[in-house]
Short mmCIF file of C-alpha atoms and ligand atoms in Angstrom, two decimals:
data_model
loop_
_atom_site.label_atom_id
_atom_site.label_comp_id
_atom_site.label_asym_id
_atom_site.label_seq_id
_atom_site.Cartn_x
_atom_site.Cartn_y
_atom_site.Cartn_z
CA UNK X 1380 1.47 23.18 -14.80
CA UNK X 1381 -1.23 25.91 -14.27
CA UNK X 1382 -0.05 28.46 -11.13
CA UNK X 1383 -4.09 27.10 -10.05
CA UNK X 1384 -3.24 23.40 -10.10
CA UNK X 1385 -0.21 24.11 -8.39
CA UNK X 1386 -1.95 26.37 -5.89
CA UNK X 1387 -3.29 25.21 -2.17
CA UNK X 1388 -6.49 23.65 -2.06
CA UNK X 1389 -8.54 25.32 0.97
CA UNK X 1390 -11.26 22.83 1.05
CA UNK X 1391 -9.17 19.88 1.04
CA UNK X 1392 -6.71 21.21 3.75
CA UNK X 1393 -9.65 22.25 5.97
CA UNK X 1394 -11.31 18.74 5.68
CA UNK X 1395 -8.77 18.16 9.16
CA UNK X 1396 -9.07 21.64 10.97
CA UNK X 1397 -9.58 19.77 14.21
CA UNK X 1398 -6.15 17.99 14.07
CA UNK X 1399 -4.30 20.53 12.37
CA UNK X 1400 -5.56 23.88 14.67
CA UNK X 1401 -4.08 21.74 18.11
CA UNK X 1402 -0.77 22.87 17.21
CA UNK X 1403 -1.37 25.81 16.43
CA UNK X 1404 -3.29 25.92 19.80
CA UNK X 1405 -0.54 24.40 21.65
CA UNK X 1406 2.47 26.69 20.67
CA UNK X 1407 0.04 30.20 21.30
CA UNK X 1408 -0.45 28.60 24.77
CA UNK X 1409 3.57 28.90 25.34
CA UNK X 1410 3.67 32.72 23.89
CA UNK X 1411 3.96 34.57 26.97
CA UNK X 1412 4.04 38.69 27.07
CA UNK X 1413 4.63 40.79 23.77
CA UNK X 1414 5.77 44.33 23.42
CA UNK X 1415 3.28 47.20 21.57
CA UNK X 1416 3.13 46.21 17.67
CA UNK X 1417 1.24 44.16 15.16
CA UNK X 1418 0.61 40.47 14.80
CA UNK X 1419 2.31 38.67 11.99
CA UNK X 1420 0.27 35.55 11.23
CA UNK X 1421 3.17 33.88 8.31
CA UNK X 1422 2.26 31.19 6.08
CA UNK X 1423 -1.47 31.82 7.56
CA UNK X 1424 -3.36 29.75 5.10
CA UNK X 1425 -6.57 30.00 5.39
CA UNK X 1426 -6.85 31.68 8.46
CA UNK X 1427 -7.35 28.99 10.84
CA UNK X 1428 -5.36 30.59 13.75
CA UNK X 1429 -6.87 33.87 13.53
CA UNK X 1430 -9.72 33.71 16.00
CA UNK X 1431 -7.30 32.17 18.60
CA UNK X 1432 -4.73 34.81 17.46
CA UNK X 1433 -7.04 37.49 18.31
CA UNK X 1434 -9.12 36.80 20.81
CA UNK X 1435 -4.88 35.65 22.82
CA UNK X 1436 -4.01 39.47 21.63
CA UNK X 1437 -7.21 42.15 21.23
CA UNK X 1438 -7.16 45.08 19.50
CA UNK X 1439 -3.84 43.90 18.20
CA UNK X 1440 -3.61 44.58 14.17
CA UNK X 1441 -3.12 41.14 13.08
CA UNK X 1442 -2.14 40.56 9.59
CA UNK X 1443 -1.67 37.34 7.23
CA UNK X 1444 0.96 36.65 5.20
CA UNK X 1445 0.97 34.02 2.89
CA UNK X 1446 1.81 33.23 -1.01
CA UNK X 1447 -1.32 31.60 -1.88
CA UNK X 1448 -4.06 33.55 -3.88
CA UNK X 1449 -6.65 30.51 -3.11
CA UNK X 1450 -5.53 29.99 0.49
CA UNK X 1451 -5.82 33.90 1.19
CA UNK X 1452 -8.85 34.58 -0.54
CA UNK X 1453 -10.36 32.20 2.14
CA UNK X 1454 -8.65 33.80 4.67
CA UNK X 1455 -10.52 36.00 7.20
CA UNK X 1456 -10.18 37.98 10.20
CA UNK X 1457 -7.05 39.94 9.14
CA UNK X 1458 -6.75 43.27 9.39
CA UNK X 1459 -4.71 42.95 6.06
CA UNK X 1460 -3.84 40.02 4.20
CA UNK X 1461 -0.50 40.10 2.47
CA UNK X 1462 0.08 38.30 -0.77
CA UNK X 1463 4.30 37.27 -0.67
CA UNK X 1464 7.01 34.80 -0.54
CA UNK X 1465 8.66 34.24 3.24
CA UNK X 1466 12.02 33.55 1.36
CA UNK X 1467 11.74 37.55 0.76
CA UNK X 1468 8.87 39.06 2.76
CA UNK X 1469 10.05 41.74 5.83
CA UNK X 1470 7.28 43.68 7.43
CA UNK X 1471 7.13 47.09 7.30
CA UNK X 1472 7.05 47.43 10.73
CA UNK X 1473 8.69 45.45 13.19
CA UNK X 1474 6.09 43.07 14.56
CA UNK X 1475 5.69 42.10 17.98
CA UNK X 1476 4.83 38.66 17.39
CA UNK X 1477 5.76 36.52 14.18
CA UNK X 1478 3.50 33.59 14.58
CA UNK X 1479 4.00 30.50 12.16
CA UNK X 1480 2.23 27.26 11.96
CA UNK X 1481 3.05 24.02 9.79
CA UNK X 1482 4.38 26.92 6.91
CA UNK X 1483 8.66 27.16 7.36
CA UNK X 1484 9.21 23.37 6.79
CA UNK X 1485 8.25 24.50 2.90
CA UNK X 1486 11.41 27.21 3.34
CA UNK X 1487 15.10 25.95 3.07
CA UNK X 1488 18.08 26.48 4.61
CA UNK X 1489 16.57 27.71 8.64
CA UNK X 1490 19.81 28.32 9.77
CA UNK X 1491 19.53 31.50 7.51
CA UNK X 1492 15.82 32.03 7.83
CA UNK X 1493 15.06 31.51 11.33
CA UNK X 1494 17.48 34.60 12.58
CA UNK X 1495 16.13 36.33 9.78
CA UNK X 1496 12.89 36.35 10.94
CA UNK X 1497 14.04 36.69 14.48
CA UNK X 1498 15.84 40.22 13.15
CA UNK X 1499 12.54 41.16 12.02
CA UNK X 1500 10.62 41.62 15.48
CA UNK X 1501 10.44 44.19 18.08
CA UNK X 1502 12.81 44.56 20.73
CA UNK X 1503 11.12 41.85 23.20
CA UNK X 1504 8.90 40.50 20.02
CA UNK X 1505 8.61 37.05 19.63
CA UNK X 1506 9.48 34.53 17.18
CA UNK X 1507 6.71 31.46 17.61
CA UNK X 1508 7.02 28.64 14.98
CA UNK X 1509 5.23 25.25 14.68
CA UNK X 1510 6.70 22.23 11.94
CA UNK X 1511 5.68 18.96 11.19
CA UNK X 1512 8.79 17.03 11.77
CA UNK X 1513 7.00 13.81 9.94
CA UNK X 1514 9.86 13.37 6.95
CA UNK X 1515 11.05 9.99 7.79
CA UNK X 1516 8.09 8.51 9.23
CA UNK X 1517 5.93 6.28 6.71
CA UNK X 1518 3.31 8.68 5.55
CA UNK X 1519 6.05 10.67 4.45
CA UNK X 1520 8.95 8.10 2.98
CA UNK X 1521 6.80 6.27 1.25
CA UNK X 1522 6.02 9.36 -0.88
CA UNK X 1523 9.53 9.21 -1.61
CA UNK X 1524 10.39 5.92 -2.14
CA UNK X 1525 7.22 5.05 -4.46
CA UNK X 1526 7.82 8.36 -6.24
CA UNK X 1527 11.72 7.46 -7.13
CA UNK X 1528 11.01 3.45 -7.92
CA UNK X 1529 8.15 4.31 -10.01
CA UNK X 1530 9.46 7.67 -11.72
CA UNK X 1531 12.96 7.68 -11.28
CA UNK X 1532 13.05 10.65 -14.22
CA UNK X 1533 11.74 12.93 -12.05
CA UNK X 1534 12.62 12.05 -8.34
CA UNK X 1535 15.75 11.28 -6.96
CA UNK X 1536 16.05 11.44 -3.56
CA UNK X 1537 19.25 9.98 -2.83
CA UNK X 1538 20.65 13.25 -1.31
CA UNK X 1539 17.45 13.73 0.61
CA UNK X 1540 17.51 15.91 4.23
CA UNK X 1541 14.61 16.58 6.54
CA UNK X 1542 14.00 20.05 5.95
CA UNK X 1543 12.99 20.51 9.77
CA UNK X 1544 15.83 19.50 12.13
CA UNK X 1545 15.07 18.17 15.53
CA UNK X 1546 13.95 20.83 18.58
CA UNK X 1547 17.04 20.67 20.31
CA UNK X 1548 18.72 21.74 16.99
CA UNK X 1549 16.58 24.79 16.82
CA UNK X 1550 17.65 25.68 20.46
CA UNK X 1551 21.14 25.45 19.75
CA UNK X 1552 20.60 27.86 17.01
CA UNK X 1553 18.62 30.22 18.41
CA UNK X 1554 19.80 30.78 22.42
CA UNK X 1555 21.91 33.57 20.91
CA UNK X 1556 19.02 35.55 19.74
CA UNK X 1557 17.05 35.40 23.18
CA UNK X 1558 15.25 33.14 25.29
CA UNK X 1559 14.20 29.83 23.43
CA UNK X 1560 11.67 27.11 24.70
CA UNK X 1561 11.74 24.52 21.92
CA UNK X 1562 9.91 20.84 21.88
CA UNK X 1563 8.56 18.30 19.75
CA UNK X 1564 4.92 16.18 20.53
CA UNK X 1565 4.23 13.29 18.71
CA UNK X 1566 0.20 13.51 18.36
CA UNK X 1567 -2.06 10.34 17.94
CA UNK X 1568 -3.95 11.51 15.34
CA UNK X 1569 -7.36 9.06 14.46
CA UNK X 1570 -8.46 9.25 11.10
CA UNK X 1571 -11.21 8.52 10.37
CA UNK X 1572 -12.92 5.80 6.98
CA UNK X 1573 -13.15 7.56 3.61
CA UNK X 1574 -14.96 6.33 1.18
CA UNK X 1575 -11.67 5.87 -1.16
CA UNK X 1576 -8.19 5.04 -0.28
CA UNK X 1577 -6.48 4.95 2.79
CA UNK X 1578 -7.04 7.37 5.80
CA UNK X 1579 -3.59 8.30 6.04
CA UNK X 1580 -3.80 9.34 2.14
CA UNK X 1581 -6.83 11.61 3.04
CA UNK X 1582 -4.75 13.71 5.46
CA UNK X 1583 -1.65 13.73 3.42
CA UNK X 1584 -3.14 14.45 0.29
CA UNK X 1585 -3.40 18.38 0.49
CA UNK X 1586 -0.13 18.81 2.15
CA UNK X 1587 2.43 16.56 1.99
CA UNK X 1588 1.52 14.85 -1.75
CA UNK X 1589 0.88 17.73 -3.28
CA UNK X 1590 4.88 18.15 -4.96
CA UNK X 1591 4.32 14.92 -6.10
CA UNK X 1592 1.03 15.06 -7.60
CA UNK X 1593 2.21 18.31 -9.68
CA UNK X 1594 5.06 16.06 -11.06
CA UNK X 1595 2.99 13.55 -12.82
CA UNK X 1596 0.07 13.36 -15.26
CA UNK X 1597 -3.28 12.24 -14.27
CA UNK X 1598 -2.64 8.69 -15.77
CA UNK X 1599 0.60 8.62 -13.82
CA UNK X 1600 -0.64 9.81 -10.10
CA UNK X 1601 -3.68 6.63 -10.17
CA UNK X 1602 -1.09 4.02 -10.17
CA UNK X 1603 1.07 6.19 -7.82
CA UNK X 1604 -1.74 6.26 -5.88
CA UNK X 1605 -2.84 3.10 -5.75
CA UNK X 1606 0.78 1.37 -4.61
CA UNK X 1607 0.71 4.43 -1.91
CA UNK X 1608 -2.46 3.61 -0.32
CA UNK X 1609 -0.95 -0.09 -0.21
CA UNK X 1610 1.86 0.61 1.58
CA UNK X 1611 0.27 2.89 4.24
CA UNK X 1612 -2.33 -0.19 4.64
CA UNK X 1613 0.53 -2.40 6.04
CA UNK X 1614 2.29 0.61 8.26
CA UNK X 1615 -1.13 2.15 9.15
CA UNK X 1616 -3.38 -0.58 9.81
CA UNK X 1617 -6.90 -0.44 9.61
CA UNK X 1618 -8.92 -0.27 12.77
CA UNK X 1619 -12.28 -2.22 13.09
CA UNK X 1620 -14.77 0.69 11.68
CA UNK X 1621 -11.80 1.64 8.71
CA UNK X 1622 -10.35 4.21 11.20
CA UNK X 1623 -6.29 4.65 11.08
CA UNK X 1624 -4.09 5.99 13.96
CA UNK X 1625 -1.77 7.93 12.26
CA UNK X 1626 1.20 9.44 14.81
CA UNK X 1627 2.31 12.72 13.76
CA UNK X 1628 5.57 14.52 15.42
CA UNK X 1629 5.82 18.27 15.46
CA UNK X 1630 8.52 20.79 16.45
CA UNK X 1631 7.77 23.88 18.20
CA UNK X 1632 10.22 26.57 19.37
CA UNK X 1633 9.37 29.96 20.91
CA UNK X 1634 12.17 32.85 20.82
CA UNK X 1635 11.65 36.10 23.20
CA UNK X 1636 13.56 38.89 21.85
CA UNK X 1637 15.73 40.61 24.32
C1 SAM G 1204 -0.10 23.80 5.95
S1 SAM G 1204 -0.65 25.40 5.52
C2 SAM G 1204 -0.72 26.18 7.12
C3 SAM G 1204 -1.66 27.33 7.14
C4 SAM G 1204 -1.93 27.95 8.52
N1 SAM G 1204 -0.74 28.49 9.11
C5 SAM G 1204 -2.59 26.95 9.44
O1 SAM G 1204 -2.10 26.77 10.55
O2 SAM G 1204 -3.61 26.37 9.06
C6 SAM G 1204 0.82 26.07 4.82
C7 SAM G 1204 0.64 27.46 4.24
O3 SAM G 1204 1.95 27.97 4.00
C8 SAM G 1204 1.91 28.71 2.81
N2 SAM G 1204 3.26 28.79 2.28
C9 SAM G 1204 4.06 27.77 1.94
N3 SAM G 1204 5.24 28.23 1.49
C10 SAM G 1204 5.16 29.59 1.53
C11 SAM G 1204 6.06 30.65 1.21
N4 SAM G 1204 7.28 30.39 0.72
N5 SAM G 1204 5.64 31.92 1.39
C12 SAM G 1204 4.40 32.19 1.87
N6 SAM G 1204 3.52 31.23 2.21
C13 SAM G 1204 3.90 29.94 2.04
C14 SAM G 1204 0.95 27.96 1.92
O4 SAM G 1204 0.44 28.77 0.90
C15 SAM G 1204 -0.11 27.50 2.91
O5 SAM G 1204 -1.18 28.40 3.01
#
């Protein structure tokens, strides 16, 4: 598999800016006061947050950080965009704020990575970090379960963990480091008709299917496809006008440095 095929697509992903900004929207609104020092926009895609992240902090430096040529090349409104991995990547400076939405649920092991990142800020910096926490739910299982029946060569997911835990695991984890605030919101989400497939498919397709569409052949992902769209039919009916409400939960936590 090419590093291109298995790279972000920017104009997919964007397709739902609307629904996928409110997060983003609603965890800045719970960042309160940050000490002198840059902006740290992780995992910042295509820069979707970084209007809101700078008009919330002006004349801040504000810098992305993400491990996607494509998604960075789209990217604007940085005052540097950084090309690494967030399994390895430390800032040269301590930032004040380390902002991250819908990027550390593609990280393992967050009881390592979360104080990690935490070490990284400012005295008084903050730590602000938005999840899906969507793993068990149908748009997400059935990935999993259709995957494994129908390729059972390649997926096996009979040890399988959410990678994000619940909020209240986060705050148990964190209160050491600082002050936490941590929630989850289940959003409503209404899709709306596409001309192909199911709704929920459309949203899914350049996030959450992506590791499964890199796993199989193009003759392999149509009937994958096809019994996916099936099964979100029955859990994600139709409305009248071809519409689907699609619920989506997120976690959120917000960690003040002392
Ligand atoms: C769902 S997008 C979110 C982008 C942006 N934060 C937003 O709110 O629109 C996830 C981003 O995380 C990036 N990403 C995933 N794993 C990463 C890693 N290990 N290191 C750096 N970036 C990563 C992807 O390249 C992608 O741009």
């Amino acid at each position: 598999m090419s590093q291109a095929a298995q790279d972000w697509n920017p104009g997919a992903y964007a397709k739902f800016r609307g629904l996928r900004l409110r997060p983003a929207l609603d965890l800045l609104a719970q960042v309160g006061d940050v000490p002198p020092g840059d902006v740290v926009d992780l995992g910042c895609g295509d820069g979707a947050a970084a209007g809101a992240l700078a008009a919330r902090f002006p004349g801040r430096r504000i810098l992305g950080v993400d491990s996607s040529p494509a998604m960075l090349d789209k990217a604007a409104g940085y005052a540097a965009k950084v090309k690494a991995d967030i399994a390895t990547w430390a800032p040269d400076t301590a930032p004040a704020l380390i902002f991250s939405n819908a990027v550390l649920h593609w990280l393992p092991d967050h009881a390592t990575l979360m104080p990690r990142l935490a070490g990284c800020l400012a005295p008084g910096g903050v730590l602000a970090v938005q999840m899906p926490r969507q793993f068990l739910a149908p748009s997400h299982r059935f990935l999993r379960d259709i995957a494994a029946g129908m390729f059972p060569d390649r997926f096996d997911f009979s040890q399988y963990q959410p990678p994000v835990a619940p909020a209240v695991a986060y705050h148990q984890m964190l209160s050491p480091l600082g002050r936490i605030n941590a929630w989850e919101s289940d959003y409503v989400q209404r899709l709306d008709p596409v001309a192909e497939g199911h709704p929920v498919r459309a949203f899914t397709a350049s996030t959450a299917m992506r590791p499964f569409l890199e796993k199989l052949t193009a003759a392999e992902a149509d009937p994958f496809t096809a019994a996916y769209d099936a099964a979100l039919g029955s859990a994600y009916p139709l409305l009248p006008d071809g519409a689907a409400l699609m619920p989506f939960r997120r976690c959120f936590f917000v960690l003040e440095r002392p």
